[in-house]
mmCIF file of C-alpha atoms in Angstrom:
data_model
loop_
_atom_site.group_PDB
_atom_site.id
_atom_site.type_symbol
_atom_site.label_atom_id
_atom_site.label_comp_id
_atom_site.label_asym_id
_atom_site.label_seq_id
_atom_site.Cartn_x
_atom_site.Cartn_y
_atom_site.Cartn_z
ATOM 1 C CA UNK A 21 7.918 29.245 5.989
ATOM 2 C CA UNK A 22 7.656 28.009 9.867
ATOM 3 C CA UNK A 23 9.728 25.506 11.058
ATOM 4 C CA UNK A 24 8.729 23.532 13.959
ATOM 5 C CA UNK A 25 11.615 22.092 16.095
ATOM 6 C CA UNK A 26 10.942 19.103 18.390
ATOM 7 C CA UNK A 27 12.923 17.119 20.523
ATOM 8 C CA UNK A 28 11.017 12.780 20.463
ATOM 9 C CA UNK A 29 12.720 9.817 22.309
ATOM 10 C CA UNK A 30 12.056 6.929 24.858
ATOM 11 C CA UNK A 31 12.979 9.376 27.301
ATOM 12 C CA UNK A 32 11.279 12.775 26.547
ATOM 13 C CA UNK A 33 8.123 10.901 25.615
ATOM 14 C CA UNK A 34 6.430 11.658 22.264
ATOM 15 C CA UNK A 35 3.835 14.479 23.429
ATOM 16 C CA UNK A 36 6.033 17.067 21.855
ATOM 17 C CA UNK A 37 5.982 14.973 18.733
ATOM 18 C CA UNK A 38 2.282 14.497 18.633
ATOM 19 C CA UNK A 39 1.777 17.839 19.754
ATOM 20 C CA UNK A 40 3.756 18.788 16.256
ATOM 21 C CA UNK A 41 1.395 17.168 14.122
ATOM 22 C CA UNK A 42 -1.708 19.275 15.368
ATOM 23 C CA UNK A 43 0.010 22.061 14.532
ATOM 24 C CA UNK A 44 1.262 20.498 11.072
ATOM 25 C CA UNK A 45 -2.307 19.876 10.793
ATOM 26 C CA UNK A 46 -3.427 23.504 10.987
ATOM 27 C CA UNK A 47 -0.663 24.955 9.106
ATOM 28 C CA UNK A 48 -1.506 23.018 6.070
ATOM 29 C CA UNK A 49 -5.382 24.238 6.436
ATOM 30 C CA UNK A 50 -4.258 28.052 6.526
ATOM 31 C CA UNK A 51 -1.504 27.124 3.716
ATOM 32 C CA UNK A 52 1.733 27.885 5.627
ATOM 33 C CA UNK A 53 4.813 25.971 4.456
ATOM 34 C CA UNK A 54 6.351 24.334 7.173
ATOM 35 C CA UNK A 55 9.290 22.127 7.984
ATOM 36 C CA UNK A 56 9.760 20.046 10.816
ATOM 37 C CA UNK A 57 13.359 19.777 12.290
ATOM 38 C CA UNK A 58 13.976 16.654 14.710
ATOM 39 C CA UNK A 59 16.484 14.369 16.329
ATOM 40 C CA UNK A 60 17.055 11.022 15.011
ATOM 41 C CA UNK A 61 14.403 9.035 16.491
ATOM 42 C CA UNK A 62 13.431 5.784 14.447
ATOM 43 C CA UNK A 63 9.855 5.554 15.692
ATOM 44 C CA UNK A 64 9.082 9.711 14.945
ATOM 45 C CA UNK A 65 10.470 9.266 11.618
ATOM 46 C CA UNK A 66 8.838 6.270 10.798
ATOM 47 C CA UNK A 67 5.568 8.481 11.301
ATOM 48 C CA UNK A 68 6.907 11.398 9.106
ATOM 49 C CA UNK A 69 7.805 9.263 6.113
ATOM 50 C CA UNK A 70 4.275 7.579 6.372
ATOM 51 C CA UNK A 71 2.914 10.678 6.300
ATOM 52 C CA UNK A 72 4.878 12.600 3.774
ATOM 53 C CA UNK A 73 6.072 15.754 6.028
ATOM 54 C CA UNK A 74 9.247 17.151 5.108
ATOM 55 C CA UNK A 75 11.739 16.890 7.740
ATOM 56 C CA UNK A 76 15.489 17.455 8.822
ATOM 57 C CA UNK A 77 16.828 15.163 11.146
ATOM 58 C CA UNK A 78 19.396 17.242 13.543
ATOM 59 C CA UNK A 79 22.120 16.371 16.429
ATOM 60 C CA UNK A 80 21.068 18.870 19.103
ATOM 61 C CA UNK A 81 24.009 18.097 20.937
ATOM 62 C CA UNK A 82 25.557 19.987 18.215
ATOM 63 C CA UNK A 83 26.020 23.604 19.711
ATOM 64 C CA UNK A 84 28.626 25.547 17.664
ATOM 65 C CA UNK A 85 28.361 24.662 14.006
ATOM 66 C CA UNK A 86 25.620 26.593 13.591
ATOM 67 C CA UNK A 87 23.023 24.876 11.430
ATOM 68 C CA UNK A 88 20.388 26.501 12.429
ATOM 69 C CA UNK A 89 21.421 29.401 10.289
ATOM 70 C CA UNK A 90 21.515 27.046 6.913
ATOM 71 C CA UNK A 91 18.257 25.590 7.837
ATOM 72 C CA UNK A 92 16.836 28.972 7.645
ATOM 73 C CA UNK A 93 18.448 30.401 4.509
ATOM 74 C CA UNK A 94 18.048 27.018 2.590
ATOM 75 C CA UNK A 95 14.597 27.414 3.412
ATOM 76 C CA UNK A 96 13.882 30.988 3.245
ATOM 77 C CA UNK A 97 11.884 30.483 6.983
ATOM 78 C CA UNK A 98 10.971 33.687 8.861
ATOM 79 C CA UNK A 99 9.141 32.024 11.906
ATOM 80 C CA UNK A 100 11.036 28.988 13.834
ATOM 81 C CA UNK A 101 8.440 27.565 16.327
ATOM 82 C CA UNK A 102 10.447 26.061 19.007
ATOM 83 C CA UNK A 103 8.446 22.655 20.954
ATOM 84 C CA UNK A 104 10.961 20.542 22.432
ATOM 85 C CA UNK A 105 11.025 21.983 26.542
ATOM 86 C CA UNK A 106 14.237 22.275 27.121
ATOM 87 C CA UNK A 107 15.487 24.578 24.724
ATOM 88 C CA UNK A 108 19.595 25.220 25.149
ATOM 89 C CA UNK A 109 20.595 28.920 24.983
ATOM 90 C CA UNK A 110 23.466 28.741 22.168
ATOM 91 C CA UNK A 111 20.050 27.186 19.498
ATOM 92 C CA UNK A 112 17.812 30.239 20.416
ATOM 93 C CA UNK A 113 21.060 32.692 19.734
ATOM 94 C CA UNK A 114 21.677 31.215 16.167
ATOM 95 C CA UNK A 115 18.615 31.487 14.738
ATOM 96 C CA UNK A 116 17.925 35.167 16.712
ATOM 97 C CA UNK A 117 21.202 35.947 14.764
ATOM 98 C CA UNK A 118 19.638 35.496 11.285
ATOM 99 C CA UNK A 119 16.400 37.861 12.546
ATOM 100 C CA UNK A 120 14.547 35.120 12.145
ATOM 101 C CA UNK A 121 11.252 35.240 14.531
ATOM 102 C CA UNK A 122 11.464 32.853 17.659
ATOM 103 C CA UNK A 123 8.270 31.415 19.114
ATOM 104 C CA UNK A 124 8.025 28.979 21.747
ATOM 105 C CA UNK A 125 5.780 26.498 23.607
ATOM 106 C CA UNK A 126 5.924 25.670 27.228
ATOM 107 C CA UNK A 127 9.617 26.306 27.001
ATOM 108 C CA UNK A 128 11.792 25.650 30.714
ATOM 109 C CA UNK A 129 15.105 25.688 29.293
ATOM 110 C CA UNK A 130 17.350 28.707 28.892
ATOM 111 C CA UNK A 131 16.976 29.586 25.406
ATOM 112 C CA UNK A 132 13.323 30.908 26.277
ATOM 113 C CA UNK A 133 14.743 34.094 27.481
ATOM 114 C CA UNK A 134 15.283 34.950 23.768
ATOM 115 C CA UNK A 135 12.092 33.813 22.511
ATOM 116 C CA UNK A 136 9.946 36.759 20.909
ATOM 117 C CA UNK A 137 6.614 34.931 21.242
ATOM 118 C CA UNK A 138 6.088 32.531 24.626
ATOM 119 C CA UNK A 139 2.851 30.514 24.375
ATOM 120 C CA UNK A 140 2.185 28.530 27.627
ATOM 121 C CA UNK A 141 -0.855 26.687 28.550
ATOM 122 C CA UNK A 142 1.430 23.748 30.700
ATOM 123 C CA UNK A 143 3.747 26.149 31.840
ATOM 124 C CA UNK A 144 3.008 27.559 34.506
ATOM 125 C CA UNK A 145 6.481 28.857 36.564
ATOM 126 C CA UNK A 146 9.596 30.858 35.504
ATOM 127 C CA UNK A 147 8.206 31.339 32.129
ATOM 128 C CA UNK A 148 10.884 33.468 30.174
ATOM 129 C CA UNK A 149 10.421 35.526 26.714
ATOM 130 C CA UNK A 150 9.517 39.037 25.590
ATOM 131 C CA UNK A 151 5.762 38.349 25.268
ATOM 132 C CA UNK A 152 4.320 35.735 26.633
ATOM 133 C CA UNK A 153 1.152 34.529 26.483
ATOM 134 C CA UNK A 154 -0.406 32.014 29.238
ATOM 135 C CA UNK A 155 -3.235 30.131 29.671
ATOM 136 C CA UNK A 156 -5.505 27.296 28.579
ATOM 137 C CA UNK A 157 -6.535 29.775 25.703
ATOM 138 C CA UNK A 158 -3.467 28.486 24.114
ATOM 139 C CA UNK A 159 -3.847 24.737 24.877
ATOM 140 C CA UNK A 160 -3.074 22.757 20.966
ATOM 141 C CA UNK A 161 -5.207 20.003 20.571
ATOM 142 C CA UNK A 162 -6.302 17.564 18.260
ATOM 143 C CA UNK A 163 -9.028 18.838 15.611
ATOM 144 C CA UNK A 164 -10.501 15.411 15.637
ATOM 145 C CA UNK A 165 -11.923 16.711 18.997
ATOM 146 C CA UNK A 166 -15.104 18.717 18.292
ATOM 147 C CA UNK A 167 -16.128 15.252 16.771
ATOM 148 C CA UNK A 168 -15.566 12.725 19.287
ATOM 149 C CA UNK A 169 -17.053 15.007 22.133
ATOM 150 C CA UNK A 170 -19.678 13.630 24.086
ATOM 151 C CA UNK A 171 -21.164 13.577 28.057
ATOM 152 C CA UNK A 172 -20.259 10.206 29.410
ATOM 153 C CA UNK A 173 -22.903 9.254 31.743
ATOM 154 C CA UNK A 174 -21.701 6.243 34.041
ATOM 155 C CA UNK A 175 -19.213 4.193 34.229
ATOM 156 C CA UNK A 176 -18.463 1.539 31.697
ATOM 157 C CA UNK A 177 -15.341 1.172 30.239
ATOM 158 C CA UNK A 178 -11.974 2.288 31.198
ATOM 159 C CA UNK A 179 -8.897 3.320 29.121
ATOM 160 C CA UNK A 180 -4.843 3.008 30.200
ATOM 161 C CA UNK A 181 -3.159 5.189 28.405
ATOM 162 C CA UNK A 182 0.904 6.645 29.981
ATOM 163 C CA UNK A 183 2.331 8.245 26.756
ATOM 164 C CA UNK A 184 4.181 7.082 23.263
ATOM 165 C CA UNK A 185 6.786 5.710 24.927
ATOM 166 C CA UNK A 186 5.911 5.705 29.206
ATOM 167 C CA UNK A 187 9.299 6.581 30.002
ATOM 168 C CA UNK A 188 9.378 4.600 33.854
ATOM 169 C CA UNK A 189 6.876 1.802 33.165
ATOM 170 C CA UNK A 190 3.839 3.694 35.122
ATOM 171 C CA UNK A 191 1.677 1.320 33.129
ATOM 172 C CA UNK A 192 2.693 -1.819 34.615
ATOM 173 C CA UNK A 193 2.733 0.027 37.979
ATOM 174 C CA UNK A 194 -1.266 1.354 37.444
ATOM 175 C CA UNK A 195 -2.613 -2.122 35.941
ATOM 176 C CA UNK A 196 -0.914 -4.093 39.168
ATOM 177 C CA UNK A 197 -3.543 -1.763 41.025
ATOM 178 C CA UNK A 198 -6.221 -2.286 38.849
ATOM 179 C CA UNK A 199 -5.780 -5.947 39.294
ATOM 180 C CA UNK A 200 -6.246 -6.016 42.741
ATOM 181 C CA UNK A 201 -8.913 -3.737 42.582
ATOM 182 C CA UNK A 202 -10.555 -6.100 40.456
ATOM 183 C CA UNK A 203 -11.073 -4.006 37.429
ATOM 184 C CA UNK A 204 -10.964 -4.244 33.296
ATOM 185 C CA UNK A 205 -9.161 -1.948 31.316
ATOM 186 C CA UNK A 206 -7.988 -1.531 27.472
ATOM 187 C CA UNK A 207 -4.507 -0.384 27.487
ATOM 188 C CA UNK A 208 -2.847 1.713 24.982
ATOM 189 C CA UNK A 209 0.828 1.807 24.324
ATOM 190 C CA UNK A 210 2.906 3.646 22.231
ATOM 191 C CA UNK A 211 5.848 3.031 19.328
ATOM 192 C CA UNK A 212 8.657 4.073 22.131
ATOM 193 C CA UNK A 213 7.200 1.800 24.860
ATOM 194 C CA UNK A 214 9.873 -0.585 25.841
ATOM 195 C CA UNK A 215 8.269 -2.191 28.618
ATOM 196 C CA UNK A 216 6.559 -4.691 26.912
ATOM 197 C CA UNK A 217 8.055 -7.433 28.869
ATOM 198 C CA UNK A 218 6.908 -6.587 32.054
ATOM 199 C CA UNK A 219 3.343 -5.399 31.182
ATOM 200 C CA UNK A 220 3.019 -8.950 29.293
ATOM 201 C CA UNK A 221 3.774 -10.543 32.435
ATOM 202 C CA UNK A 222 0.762 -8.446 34.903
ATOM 203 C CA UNK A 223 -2.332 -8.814 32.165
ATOM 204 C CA UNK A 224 -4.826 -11.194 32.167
ATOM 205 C CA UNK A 225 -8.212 -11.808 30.584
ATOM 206 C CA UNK A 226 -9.198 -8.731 32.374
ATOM 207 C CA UNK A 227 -7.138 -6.547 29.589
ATOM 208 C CA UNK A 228 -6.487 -6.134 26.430
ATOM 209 C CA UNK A 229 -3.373 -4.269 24.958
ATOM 210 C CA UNK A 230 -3.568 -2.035 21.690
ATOM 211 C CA UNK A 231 -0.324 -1.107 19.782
ATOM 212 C CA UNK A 232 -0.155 2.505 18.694
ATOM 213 C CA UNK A 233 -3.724 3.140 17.432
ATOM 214 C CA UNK A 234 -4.601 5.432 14.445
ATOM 215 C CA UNK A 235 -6.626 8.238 16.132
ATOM 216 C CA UNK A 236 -6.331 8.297 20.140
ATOM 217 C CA UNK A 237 -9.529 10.678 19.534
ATOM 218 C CA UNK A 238 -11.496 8.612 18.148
ATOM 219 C CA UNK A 239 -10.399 5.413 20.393
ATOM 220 C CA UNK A 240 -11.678 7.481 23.290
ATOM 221 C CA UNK A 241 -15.295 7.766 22.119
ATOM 222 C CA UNK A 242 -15.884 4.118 23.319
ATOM 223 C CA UNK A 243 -14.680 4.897 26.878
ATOM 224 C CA UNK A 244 -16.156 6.504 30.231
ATOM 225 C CA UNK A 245 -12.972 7.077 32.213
ATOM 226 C CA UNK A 246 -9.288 7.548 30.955
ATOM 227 C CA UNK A 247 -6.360 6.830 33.494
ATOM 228 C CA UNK A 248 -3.192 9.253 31.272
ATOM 229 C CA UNK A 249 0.024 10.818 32.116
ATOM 230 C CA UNK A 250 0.449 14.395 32.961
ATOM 231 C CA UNK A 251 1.052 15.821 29.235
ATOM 232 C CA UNK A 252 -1.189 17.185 26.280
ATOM 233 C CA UNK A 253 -3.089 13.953 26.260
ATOM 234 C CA UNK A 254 -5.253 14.589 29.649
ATOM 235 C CA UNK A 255 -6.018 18.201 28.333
ATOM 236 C CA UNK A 256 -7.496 15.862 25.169
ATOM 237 C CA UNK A 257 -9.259 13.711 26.637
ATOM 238 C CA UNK A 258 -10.816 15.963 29.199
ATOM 239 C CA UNK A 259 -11.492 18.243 26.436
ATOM 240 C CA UNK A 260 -13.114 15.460 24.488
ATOM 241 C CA UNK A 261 -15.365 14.704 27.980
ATOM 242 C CA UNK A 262 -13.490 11.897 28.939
ATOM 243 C CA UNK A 263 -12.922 12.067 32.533
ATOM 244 C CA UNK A 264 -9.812 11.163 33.772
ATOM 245 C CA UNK A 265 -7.301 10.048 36.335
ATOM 246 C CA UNK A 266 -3.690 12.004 36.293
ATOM 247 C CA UNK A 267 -0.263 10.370 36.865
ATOM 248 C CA UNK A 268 2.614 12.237 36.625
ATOM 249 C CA UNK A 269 5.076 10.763 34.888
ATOM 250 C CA UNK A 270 7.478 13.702 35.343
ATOM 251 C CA UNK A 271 7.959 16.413 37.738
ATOM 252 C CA UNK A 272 6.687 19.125 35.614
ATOM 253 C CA UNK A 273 3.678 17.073 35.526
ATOM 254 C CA UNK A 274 2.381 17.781 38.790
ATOM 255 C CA UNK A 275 1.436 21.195 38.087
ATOM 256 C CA UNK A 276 -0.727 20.083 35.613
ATOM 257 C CA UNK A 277 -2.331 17.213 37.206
ATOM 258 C CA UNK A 278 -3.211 19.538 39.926
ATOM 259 C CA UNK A 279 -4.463 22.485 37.516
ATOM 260 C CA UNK A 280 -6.575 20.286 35.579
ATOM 261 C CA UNK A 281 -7.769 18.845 38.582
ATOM 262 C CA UNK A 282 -8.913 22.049 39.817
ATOM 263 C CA UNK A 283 -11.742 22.002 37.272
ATOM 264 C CA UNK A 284 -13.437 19.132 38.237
ATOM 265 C CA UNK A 285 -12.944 17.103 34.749
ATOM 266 C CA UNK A 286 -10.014 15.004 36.443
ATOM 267 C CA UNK A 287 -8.899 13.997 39.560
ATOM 268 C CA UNK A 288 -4.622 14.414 40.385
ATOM 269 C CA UNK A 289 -3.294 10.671 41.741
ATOM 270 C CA UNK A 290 0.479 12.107 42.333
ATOM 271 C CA UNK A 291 3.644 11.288 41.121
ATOM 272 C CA UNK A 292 4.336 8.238 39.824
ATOM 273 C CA UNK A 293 6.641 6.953 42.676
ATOM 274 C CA UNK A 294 4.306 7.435 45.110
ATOM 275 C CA UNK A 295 0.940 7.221 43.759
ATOM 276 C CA UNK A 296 -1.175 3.947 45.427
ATOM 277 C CA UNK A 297 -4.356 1.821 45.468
ATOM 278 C CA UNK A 298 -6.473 4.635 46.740
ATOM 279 C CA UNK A 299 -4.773 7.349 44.391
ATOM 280 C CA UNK A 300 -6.144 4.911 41.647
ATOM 281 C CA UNK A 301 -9.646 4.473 42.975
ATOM 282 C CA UNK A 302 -11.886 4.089 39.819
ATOM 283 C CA UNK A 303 -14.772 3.085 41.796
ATOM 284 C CA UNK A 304 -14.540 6.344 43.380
ATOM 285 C CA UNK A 305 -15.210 8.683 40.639
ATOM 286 C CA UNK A 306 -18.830 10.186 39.585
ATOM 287 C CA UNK A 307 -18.477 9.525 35.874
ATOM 288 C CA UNK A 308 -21.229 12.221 35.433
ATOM 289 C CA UNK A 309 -20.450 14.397 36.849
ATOM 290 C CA UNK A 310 -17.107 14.712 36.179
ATOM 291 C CA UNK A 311 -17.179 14.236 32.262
ATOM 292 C CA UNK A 312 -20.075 17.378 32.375
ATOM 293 C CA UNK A 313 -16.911 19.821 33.900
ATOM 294 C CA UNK A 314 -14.811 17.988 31.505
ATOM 295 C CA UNK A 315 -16.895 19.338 28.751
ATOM 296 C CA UNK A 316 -16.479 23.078 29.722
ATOM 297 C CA UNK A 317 -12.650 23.123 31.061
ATOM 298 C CA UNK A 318 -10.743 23.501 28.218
ATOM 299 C CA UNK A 319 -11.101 25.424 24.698
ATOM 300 C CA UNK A 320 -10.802 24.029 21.781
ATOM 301 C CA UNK A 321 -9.218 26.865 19.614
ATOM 302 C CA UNK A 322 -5.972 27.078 21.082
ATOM 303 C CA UNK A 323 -3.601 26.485 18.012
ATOM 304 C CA UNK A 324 -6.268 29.315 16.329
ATOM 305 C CA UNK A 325 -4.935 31.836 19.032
ATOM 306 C CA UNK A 326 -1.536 31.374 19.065
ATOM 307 C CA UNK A 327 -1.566 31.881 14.996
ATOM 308 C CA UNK A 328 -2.774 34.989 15.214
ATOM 309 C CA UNK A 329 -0.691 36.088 17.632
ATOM 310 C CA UNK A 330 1.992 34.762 15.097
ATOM 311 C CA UNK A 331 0.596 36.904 12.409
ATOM 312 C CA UNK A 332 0.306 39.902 14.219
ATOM 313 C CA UNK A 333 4.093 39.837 15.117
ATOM 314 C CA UNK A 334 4.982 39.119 11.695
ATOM 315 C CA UNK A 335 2.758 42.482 10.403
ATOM 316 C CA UNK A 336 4.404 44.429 13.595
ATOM 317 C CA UNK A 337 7.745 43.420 11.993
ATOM 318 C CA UNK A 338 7.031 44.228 8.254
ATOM 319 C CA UNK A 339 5.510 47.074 9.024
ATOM 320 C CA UNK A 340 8.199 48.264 11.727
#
C-alpha cells in the first residue's frame, strides 16, 4: 500500500489536495492500494466522502505520539508519499523508523532531508533527499489533459482562476484591473474561497462567477487565455494550450511564474502585492503564438515517471 499525506486549508490552498487526486487517479489504474492521510479540512473531506477514497484525518501538530507508525502497521503500507511542502522533521523520522519507504514532492521543509525518493518539478532551490529527481519530467497532471488539448488561435474568451481557496483575495485584486481595462472574464472560485464578499461587490455584467466546477480541464477547452496562480494549475493549463498569465500568490511562486514563463506558453505578472494594470495586460498577449509554445512546454507523463522510479526503489530494496 502507498499512502499519500497532504496538508489542504484556506491557507495552504488546495493544489496539494488536487494534486492528490491525480495521483489517486493513477494508482487505481496500475492497482496500487492507497490511503490518503489529511488534516481536518471540511471542504477536502467533503470531496473524499463524495468520492469514496479512504482517508485518515490527522492533527499534524501532533509531533510525539507517533501515529505515523500505527498508520503504517494497521495498514501494512511500504511506500508513504509525502505532498504537503512543508514537511516537519520529527513526521519523516517516524515513519523512516518503521523502514517504511519515504518519497516526496516539491518538499521545502526539513523532513526532506530524510526522504529516500525527492521528485521536484516546482522545486527548484535547496532541494534535500538521497535521490532526487528534478524537472518538468516529473510535473503530475490531470489525465483529462491529452483530451482537452487544443491550439487556441486568437483571443476570445478569458478565464480567472487564483486557486481552491485564493488565500489573499488576488481575485478581487486582478478583476478591479480587468474592469478598468474594460475586459470580460468567467471567474472560477474554489470550496475554500472566503472572499466572496468582496468579489460580489467588484463584478458586473462583464463577469460571471462559477462555484467549484467538476473538471477545471474540461472548463478550459472553451477559453483562449487563463489568468492562474503560481501552483500546479498554470503547468495544466499551459499543458492543455491554454496560455496564461501568472500571479504569484506565494513566494515560492515566483520561481515558477518565471520558469514557466521562460517557455513562451505564459507570461510572469509578479507577486501579488505588487503586480499592476500593465502586469495584467490581456490585450498584450499573442494568443497564437503563445498557446503553440504552450503546447510543447510541458510533458504529460509525469506521474508515469515518478512510478517507476517508485518501483525501481522498491525492487532495489527487496532485492537488497
Amino acid at each position: 500500500m502507498i499512502i499519500i499525506c497532504i496538508e489542504s486549508s484556506h491557507q495552504r490552498g488546495m493544489g496539494h489536495f488536487y494534486r492528490a487526486l491525480n495521483i489517486l487517479e493513477y494508482f487505481k489504474r496500475v492497482n496500487e492500494r492507497v490511503l490518503v492521510v489529511i488534516n481536518q479540512d471540511r471542504a477536502s473531506i467533503q470531496i473524499l466522502d463524495e468520492k469514496k477514497i479512504p482517508y485518515e484525518v490527522v492533527d499534524y501538530t501532533d509531533t510525539t505520539s507517533n501515529w505515523e507508525k500505527d498508520i503504517i502497521q494497521k495498514n501494512r503500507a511500504d511506500v508513504w508519499l509525502l505532498d504537503k511542502f512543508q514537511t516537519g522533521l520529527e513526521l519523516a523520522e517516524h515513519v523512516k523508523g518503521t523502514g517504511t519507504i519515504l518519497a516526496a514532492i516539491d518538499d521545502c521543509g526539513a523532513g526532506a532531508e530524510l526522504v529516500d525518493l525527492h521528485f521536484c518539478a516546482m522545486l527548484f532551490r535547496d532541494i534535500k533527499g538521497k535521490r532526487i529527481f528534478a524537472g518538468k519530467e516529473y510535473m503530475i497532471l490531470n489525465p483529462e489533459i491529452a483530451k482537452y488539448r487544443k491550439q487556441r488561435t486568437e483571443m476570445k474568451k478569458l478565464i480567472v482562476t487564483l486557486g481552491g481557496s485564493d488565500t489573499y483575495g488576488v481575485t478581487v485584486k486582478v478583476i478591479k484591473i480587468l474592469k478598468k481595462q474594460g475586459q470580460c472574464a468567467d471567474i472560477v472560485i474554489g470550496p475554500n474561497f472566503r472572499h466572496r464578499h468582496m468579489l460580489e461587490q467588484e463584478i458586473d455584467s462583464h463577469f460571471i462567477v462559477y462555484n467549484t466546477v467538476p473538471s477545471l480541464i474540461e472548463k478550459f477547452y472553451d477559453y483562449d487565455l487563463a489568468i492562474t496562480g503560481g501552483g500546479i494549475t498554470c503547468f495544466e493549463a499551459i499543458a492543455s494550450g491554454l496560455p496564461c498569465i501568472i500571479v504569484a500568490n506565494e513566494l515560492h511562486e515566483i520561481d515558477i511564474g518565471r520558469y514557466l514563463a521562460s517557455f513562451k506558453g505564459a507570461k510572469f505578472a509578479g507577486y501579488y502585492q505588487d503586480i499592476s494594470e500593465q502586469d495584467i495586460d490581456v490585450g498584450s498577449i499573442n494568443v497564437r503564438e503563445m498557446s503553440k509554445a504552450a503546447l510543447q512546454a510541458v510533458p504529460l507523463n509525469g506521474m508515469e515517471n515518478i512510478y517507476k522510479a517508485i518501483c525501481n526503489y522498491r525492487s532495489e530494496r527487496d532485492a537488497g
